[in-house]
Short mmCIF file of C-alpha atoms and ligand atoms in Angstrom, two decimals:
data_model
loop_
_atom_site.label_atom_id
_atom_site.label_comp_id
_atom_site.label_asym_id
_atom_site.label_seq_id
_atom_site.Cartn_x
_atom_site.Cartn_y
_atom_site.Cartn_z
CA UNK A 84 -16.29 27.60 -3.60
CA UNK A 85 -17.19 27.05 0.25
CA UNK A 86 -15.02 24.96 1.32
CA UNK A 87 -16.56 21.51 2.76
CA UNK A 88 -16.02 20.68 6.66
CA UNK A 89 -13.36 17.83 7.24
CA UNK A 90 -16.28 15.81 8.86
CA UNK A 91 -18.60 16.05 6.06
CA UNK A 92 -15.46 15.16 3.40
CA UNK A 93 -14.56 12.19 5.30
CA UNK A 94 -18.02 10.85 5.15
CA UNK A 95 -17.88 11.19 1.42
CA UNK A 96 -14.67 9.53 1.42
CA UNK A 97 -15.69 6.90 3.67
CA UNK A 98 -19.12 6.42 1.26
CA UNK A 99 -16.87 6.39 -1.58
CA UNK A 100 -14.24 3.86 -0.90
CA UNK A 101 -17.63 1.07 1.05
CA UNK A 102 -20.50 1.65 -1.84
CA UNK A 103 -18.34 2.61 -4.93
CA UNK A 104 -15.23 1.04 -4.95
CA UNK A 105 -13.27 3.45 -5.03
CA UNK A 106 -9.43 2.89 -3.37
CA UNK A 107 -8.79 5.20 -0.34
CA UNK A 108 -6.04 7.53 -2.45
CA UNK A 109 -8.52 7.90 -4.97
CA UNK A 110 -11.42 9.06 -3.06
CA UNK A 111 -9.04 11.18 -0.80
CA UNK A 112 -7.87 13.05 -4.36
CA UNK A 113 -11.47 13.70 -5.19
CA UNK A 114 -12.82 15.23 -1.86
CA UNK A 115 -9.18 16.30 0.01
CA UNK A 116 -9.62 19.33 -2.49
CA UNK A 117 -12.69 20.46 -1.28
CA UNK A 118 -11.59 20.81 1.76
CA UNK A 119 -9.02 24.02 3.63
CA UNK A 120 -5.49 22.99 4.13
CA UNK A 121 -5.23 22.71 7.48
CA UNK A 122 -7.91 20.40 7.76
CA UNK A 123 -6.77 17.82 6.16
CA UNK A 124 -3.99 15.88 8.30
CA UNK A 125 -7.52 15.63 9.89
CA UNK A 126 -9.43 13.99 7.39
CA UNK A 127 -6.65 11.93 6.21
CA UNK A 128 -6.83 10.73 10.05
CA UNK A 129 -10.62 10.05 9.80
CA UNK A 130 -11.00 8.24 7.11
CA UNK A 131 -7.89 5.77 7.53
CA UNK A 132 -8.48 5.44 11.04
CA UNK A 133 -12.33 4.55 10.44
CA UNK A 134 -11.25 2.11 7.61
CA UNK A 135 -8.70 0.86 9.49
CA UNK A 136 -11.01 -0.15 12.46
CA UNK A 137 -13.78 -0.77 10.86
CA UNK A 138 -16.09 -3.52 12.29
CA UNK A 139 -14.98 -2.86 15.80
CA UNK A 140 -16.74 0.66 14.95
CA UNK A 141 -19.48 -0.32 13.90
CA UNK A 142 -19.14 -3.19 17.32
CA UNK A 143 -18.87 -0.07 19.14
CA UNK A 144 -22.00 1.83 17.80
CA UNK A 145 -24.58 -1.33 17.98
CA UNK A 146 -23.22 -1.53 21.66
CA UNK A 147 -24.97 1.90 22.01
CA UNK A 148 -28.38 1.99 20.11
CA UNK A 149 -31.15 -0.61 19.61
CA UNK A 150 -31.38 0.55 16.44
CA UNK A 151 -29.84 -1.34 13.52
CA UNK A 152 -31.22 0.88 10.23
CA UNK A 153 -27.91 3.14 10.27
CA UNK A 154 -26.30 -0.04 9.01
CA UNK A 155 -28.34 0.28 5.88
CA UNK A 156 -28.43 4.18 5.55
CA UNK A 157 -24.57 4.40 3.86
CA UNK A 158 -23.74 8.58 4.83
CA UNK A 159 -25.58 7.64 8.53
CA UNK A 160 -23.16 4.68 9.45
CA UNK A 161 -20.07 6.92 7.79
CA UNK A 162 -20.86 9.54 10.06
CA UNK A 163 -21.23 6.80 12.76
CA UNK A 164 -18.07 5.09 12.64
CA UNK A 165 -15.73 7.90 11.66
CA UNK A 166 -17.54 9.07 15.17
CA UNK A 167 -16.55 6.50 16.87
CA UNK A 168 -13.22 6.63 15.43
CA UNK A 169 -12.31 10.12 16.64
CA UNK A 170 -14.17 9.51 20.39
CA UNK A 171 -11.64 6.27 20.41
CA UNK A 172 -8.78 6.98 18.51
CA UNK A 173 -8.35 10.78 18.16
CA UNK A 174 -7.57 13.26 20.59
CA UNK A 175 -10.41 15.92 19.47
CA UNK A 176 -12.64 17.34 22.26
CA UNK A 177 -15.65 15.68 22.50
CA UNK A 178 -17.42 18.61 22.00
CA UNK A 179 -16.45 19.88 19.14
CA UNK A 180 -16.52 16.35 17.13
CA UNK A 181 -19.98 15.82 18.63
CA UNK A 182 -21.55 18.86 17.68
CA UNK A 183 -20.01 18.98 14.42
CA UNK A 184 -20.84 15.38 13.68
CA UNK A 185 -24.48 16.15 14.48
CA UNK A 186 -24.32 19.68 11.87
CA UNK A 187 -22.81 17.27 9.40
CA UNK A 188 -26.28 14.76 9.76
CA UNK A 189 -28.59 17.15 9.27
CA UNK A 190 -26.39 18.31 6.14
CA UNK A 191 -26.66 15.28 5.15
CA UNK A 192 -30.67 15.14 5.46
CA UNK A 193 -30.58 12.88 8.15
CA UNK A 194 -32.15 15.57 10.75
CA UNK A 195 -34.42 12.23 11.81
CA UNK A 196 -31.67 10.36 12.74
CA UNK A 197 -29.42 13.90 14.74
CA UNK A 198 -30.66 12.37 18.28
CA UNK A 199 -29.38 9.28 17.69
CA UNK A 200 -25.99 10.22 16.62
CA UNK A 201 -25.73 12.96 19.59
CA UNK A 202 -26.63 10.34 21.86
CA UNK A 203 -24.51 7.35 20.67
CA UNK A 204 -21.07 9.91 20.22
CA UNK A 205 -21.69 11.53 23.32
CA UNK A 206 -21.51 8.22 25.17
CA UNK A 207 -18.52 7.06 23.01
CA UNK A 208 -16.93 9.81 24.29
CA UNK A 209 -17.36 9.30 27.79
CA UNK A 210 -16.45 5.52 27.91
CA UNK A 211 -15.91 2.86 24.66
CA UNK A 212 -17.77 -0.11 25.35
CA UNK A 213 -16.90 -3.53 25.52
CA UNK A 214 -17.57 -5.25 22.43
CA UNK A 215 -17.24 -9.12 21.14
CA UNK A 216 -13.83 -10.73 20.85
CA UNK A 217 -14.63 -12.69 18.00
CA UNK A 218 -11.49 -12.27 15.61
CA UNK A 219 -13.13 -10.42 12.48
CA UNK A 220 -13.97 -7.55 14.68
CA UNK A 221 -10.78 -7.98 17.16
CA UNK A 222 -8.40 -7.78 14.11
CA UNK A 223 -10.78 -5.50 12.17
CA UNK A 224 -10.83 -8.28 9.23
CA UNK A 225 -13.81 -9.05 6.88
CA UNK A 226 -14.11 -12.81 8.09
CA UNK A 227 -13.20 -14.29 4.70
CA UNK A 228 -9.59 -12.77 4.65
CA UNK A 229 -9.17 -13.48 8.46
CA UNK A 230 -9.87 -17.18 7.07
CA UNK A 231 -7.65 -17.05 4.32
CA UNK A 232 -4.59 -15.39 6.41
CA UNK A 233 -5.44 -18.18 9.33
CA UNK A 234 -5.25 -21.05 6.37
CA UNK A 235 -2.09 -19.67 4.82
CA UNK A 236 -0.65 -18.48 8.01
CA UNK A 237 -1.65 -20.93 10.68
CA UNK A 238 1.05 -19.75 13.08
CA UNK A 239 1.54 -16.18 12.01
CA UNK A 240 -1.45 -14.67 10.95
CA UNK A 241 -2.60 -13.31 14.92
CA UNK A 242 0.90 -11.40 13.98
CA UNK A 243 -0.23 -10.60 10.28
CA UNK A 244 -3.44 -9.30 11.90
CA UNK A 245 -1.59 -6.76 14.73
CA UNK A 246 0.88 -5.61 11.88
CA UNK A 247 -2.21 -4.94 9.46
CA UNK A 248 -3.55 -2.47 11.88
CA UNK A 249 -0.32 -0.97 13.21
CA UNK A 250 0.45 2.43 12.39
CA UNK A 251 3.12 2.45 9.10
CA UNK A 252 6.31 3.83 9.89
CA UNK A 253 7.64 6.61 7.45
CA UNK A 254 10.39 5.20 5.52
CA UNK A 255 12.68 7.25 3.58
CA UNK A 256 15.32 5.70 1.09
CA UNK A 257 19.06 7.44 0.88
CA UNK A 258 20.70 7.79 -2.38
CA UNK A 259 23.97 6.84 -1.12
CA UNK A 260 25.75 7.88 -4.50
CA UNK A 261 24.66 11.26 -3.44
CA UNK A 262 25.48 11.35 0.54
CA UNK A 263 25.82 8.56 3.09
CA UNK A 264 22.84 7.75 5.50
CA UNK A 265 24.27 8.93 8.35
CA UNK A 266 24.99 12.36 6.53
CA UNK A 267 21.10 12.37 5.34
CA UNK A 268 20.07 11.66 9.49
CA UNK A 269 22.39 14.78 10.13
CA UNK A 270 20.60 16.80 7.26
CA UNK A 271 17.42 15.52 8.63
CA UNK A 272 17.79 16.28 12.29
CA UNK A 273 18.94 19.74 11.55
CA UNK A 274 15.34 20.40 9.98
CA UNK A 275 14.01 18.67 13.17
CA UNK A 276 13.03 15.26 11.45
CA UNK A 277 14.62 12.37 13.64
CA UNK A 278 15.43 9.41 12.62
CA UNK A 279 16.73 5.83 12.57
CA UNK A 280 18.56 3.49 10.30
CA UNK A 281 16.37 0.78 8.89
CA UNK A 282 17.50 -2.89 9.96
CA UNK A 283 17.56 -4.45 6.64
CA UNK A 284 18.20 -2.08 3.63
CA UNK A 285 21.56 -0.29 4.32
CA UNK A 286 19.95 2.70 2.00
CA UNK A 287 16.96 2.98 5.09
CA UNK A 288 16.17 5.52 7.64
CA UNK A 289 12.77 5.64 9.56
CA UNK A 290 11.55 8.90 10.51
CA UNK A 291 10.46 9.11 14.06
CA UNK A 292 7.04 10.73 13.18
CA UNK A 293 6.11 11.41 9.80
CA UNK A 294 7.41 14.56 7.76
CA UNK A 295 4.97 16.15 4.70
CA UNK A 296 7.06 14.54 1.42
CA UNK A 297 7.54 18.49 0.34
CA UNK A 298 9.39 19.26 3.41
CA UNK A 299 12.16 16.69 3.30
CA UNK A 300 15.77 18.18 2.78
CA UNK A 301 17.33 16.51 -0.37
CA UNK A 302 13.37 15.53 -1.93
CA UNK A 303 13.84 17.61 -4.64
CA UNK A 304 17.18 16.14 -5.84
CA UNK A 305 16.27 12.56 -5.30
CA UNK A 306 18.88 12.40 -2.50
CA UNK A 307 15.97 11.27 -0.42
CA UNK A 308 12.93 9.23 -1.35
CA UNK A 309 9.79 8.14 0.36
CA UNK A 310 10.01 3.65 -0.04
CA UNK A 311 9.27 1.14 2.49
CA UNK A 312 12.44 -1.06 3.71
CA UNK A 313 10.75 -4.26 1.83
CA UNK A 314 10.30 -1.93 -1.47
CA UNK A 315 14.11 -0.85 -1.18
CA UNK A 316 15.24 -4.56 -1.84
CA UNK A 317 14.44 -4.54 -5.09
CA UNK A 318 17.18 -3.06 -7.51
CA UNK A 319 20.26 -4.41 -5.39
CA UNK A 320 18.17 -8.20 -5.76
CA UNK A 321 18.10 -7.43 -9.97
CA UNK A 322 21.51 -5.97 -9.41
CA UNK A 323 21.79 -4.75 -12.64
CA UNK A 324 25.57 -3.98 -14.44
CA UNK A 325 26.70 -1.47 -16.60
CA UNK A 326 26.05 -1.05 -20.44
CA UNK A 327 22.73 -3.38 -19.02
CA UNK A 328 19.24 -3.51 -20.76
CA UNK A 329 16.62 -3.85 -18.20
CA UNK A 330 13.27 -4.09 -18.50
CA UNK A 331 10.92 -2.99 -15.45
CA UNK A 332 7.55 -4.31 -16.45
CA UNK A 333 5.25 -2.61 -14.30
CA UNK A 334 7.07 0.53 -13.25
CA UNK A 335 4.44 2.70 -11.74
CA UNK A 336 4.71 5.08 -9.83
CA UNK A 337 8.47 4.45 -10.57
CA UNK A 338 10.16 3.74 -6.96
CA UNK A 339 11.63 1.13 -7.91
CA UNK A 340 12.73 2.31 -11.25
CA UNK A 341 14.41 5.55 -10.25
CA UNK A 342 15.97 3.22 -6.99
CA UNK A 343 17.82 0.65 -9.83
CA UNK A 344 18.77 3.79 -11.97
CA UNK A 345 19.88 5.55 -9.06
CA UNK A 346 21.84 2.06 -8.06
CA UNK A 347 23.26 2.06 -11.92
CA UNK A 348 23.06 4.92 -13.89
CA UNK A 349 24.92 3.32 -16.80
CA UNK A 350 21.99 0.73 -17.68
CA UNK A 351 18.97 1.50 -20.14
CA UNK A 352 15.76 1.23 -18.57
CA UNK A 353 12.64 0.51 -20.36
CA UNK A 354 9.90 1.26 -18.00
CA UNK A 355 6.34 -0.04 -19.07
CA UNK A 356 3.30 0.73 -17.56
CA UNK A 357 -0.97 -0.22 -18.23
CA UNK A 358 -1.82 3.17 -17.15
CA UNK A 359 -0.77 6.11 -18.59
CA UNK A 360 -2.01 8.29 -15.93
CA UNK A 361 0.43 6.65 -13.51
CA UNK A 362 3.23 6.56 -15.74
CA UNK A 363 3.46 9.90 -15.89
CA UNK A 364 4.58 9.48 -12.08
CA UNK A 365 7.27 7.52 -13.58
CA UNK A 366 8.64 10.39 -15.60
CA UNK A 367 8.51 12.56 -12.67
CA UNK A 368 9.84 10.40 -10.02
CA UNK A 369 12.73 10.15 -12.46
CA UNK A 370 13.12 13.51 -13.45
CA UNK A 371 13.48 14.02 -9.69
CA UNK A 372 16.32 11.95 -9.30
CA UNK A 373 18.69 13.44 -12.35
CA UNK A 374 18.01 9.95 -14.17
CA UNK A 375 16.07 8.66 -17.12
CA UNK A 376 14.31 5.75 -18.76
CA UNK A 377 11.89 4.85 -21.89
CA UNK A 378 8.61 4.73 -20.51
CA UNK A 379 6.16 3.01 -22.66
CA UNK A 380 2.60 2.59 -21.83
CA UNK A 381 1.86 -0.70 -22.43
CA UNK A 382 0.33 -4.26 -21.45
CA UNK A 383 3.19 -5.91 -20.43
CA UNK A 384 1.47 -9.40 -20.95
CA UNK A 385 1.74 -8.31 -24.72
CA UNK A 386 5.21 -7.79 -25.48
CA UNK A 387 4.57 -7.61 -28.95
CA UNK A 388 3.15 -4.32 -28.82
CA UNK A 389 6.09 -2.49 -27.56
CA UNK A 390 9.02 -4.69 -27.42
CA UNK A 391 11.88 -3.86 -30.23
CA UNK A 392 13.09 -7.49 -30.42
CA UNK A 393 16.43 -6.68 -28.08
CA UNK A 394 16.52 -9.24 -25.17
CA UNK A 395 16.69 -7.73 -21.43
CA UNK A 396 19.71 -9.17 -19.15
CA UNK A 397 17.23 -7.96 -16.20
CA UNK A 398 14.01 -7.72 -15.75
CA UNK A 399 12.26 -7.17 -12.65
CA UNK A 400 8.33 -7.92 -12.57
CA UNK A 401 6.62 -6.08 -10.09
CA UNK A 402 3.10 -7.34 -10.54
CA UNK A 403 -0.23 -6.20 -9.99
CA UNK A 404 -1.36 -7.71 -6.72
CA UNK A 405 -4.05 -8.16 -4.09
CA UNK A 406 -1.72 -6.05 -2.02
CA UNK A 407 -2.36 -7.97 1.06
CA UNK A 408 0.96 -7.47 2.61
CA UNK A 409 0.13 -3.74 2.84
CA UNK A 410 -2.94 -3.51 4.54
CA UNK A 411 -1.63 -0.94 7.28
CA UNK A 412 -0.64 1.61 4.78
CA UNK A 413 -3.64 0.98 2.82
CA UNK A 414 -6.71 -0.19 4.92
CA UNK A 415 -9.08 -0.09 2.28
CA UNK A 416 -7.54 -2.44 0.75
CA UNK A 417 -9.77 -4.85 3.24
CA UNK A 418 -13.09 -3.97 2.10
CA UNK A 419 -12.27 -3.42 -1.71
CA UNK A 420 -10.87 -7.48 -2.25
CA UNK A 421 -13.06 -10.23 -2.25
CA UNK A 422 -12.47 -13.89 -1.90
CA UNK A 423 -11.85 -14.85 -5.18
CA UNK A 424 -9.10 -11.94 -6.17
CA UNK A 425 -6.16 -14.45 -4.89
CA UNK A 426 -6.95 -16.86 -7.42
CA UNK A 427 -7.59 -14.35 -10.61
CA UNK A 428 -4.32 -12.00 -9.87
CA UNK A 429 -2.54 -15.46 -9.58
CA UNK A 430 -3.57 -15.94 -13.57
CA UNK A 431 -3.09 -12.62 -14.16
CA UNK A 432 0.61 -12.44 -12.96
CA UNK A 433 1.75 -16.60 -14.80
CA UNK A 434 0.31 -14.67 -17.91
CA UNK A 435 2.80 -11.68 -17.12
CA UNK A 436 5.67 -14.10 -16.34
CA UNK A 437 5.22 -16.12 -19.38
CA UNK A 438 4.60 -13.29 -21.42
CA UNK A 439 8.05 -11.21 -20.62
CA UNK A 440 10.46 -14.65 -20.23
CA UNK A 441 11.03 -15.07 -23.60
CA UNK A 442 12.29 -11.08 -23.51
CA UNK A 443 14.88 -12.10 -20.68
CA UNK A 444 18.71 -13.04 -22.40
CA UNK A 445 20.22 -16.19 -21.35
CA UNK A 446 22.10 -15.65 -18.07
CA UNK A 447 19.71 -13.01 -17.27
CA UNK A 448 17.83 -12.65 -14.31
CA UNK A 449 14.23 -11.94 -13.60
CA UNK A 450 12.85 -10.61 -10.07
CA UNK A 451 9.24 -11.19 -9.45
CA UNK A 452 7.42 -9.36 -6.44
CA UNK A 453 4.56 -8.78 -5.33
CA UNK A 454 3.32 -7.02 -1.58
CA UNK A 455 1.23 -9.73 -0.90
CA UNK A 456 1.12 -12.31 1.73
CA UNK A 457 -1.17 -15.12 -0.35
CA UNK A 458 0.79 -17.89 -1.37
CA UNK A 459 -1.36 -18.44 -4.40
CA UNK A 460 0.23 -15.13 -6.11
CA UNK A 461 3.59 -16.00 -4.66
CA UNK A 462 5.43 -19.13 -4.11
CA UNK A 463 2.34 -20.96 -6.44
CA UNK A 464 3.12 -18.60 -8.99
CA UNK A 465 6.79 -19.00 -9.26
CA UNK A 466 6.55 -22.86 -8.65
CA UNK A 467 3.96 -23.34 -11.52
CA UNK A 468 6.31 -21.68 -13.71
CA UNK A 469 9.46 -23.22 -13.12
CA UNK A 470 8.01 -26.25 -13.18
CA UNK A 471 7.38 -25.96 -17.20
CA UNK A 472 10.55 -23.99 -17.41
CA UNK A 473 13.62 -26.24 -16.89
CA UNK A 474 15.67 -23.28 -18.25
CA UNK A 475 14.51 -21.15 -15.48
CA UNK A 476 16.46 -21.85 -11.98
CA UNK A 477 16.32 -19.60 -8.76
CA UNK A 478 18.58 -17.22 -7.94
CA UNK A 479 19.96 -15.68 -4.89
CA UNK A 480 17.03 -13.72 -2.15
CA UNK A 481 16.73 -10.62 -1.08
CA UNK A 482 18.25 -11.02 2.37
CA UNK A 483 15.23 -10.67 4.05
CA UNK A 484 11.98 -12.88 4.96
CA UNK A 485 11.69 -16.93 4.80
CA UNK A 486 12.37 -19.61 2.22
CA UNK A 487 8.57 -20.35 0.88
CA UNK A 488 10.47 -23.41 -1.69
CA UNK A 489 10.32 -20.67 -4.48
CA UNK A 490 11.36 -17.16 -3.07
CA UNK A 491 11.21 -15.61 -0.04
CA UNK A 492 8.05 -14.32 1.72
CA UNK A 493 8.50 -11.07 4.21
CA UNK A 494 5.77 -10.72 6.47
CA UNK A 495 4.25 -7.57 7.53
CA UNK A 496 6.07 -6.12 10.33
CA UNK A 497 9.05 -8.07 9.90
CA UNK A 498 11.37 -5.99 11.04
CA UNK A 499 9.45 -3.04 10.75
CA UNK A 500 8.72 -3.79 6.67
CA UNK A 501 5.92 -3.98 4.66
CA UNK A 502 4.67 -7.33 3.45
CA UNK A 503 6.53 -8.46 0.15
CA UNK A 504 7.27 -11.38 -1.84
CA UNK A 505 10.81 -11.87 -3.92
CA UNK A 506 11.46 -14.78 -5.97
CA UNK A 507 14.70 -14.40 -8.49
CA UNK A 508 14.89 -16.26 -11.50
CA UNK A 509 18.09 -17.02 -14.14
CA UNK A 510 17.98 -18.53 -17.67
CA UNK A 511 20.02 -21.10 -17.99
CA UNK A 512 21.78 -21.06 -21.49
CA UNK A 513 23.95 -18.90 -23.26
C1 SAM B 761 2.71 -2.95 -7.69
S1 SAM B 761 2.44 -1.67 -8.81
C2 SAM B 761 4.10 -1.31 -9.31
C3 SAM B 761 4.87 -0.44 -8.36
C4 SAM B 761 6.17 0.06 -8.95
N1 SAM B 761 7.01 -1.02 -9.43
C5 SAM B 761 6.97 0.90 -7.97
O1 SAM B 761 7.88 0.40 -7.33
O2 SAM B 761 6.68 2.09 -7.84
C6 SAM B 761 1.82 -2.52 -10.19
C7 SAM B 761 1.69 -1.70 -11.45
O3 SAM B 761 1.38 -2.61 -12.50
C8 SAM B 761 0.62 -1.94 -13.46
N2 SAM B 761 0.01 -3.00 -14.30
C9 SAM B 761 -0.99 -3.86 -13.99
N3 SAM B 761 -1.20 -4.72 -15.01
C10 SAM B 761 -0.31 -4.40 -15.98
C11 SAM B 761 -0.02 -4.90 -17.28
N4 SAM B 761 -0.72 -5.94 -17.78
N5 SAM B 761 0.95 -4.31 -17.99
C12 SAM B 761 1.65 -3.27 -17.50
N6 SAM B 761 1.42 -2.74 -16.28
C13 SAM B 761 0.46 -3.31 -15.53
C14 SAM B 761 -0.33 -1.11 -12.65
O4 SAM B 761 -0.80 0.00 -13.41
C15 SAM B 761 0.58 -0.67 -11.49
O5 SAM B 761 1.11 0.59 -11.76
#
């Protein structure tokens, strides 16, 4: 197989995630392949950097051509705005990106349409122009979720917006049963990874520039795992005890599961999952770490078709979500939702919580999260539910993030975090 310029892949990605659907990981796993090895920190940079930016691209182009039918012709405004991505945000020599870029059009069979792009990239090169400072394209927002931040987030969402398009930090979790953090910043440094301690999780450390996951000291043994700070605060919130049955409802990839059995090795986890594909991830993550759970692929929403009948004193709900709260490690995420997602993940996840309550044992505590920032999936969700549960009354927060009435929203960039909501429930009874 020849193996596919970095250009030409990240066009294909680009296509895939804007006309197909596709989420950014995905299309990344079909074309990364295709690709040689070293090129693809480069394409990685390409395509989240485009998707990241992407209307003040595209802002950035029209600036530079009377023309308007590259908007229509999907591979011709990929190449376009990955383009103007590199001349603006990447360090390559405008030579080489130009004249590659202008290979990868005629590759493409847009040979008509090679002028245009040598001329527009060549002068993007030179000098970005000024574009409009209307918000969509200054936050690089499709104007509906600018709208729906602004409305949830009157004061914040300017914030929201900045954090969104902020590079993601790399965030590494510390066993601490096997090693402190401060040992795990010695190992680290000694392989020439810097690093910090997070501000909120005492388990955190923040690399100082990110490290491929294969080359971290202590990986392999689970000593060390990849987790934003907001993710980490999780298993100490469902702080579950000994001799335990928890239930994690929808467990994959697993970093949450392996951080509450690495927290308590002497509880039995049940880890459920829709996909079976991802729960294999589970297994893995968990292998990784020494520790192990039944993992059941299942629809949590239908208990019935897994559940053996022995109540849970924890369960922590980690629903599906618009995932609005990590737009800045997943940009993609912007163009794949669409206005009415809010409202139909916020049925999706009372259906979840009514479904598993009845599983939970009186005393027991549920934590529901989500990484979004939409009130509607959050605070609405939780509220609804209490409210036609008077055996259901909050429990403590995660230490992090503001009151919302029902649990506690963290914003993105809050301290340094990802965008999450926790809201802790207890049943009442005994
Ligand atoms: C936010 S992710 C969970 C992340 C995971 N807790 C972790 O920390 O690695 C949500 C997961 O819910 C799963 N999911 C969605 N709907 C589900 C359902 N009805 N039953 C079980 N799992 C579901 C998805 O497959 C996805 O893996």
């Amino acid at each position: 197989m020849t193996a596919v310029s970095p250009r030409e892949a990240a066009v294909r990605v680009v296509e895939r995630v804007l006309e197909r659907g596709e989420t950014l990981d995905e299309a990344l796993e079909r074309e990364a392949n295709q690709v040689v090895e070293r090129d693809r920190p480069l394409l990685q940079a390409l395509t989240y950097g485009a998707l990241r930016w992407l209307p003040r691209l595209e802002a950035q182009v029209a600036a530079l051509t009377p023309r308007s039918d590259w908007r229509r012709d999907p591979p011709l405004r990929a190449l376009l705005v990955l383009g103007a991505w590199e001349a603006w945000g990447l360090s390559t020599p405008p030579h080489a990106a130009v004249s590659e870029a202008v290979a990868v059009a005629r590759r493409l069979g847009r040979s008509r349409a090679s002028g245009m792009v040598n001329a527009v990239l060549r002068k993007l090169h030179k000098q970005t122009p000024e574009v409009a400072e209307d918000e969509p394209t200054r936050f690089a927002l499709p104007p509906w979720l600018a709208e729906h931040l602004r409305r949830a987030w009157p004061e914040d969402w300017p914030a929201i917006a900045e954090a969104a398009n902020a590079h993601p930090p790399m965030t590494l979790r510390v066993d601490l049963r096997q090693g402190s953090r401060q040992n795990a910043a010695e190992r680290l440094a000694a392989h020439g990874w810097t690093s910090r301690p997070g501000r909120v999780s005492d388990a955190a450390l923040i690399l100082d520039r990110p490290c491929p996951v294969g080359e971290l000291p202590g990986f392999e043994s689970g000593w060390l795992s990849v987790q934003d700070e907001a993710a980490q605060l999780a298993a100490p919130l469902l702080d579950a005890q000994p001799g335990e049955r928890v239930l994690d409802a929808c467990a994959a990839p697993g970093g949450k599961t392996l951080h509450l059995l690495q927290q308590q090795p002497e509880c039995r986890v049940v880890a459920v999952d829709r996909s079976a594909r991802r729960l294999r991830q589970v297994a893995e993550n968990l292998r990784r770490g020494g520790v192990a759970a039944d993992c059941i692929a299942g629809d949590a929403a239908d208990p019935e078709s897994w559940w053996d009948g022995q109540p849970f004193q924890r369960i922590l709900l980690d629903a599906p979500c618009t995932g609005t709260g990590v737009l800045r490690r997943h940009p993609d995420i912007k163009w794949l939702r669409e206005p009415s997602d809010a409202q139909r993940m916020a049925t999706a996840q009372r259906r979840l919580l009514e479904a598993l309550w009845p599983l939970l044992a009186p005393g027991g505590r549920l934590v529901y999260a989500t990484c979004s920032i939409f009130p509607e999936e959050n605070q609405q969700v939780v509220s609804a539910f209490v409210g036609d549960h008077a055996e259901a009354v909050p429990g403590p927060g995660p230490g992090a993030g503001r009151a919302t009435g029902t649990g506690y929203q963290i914003l993105p960039g809050e301290a340094g975090m990802d965008g999450f909501f926790y809201a802790c429930l207890e049943r009442r009874g005994t």
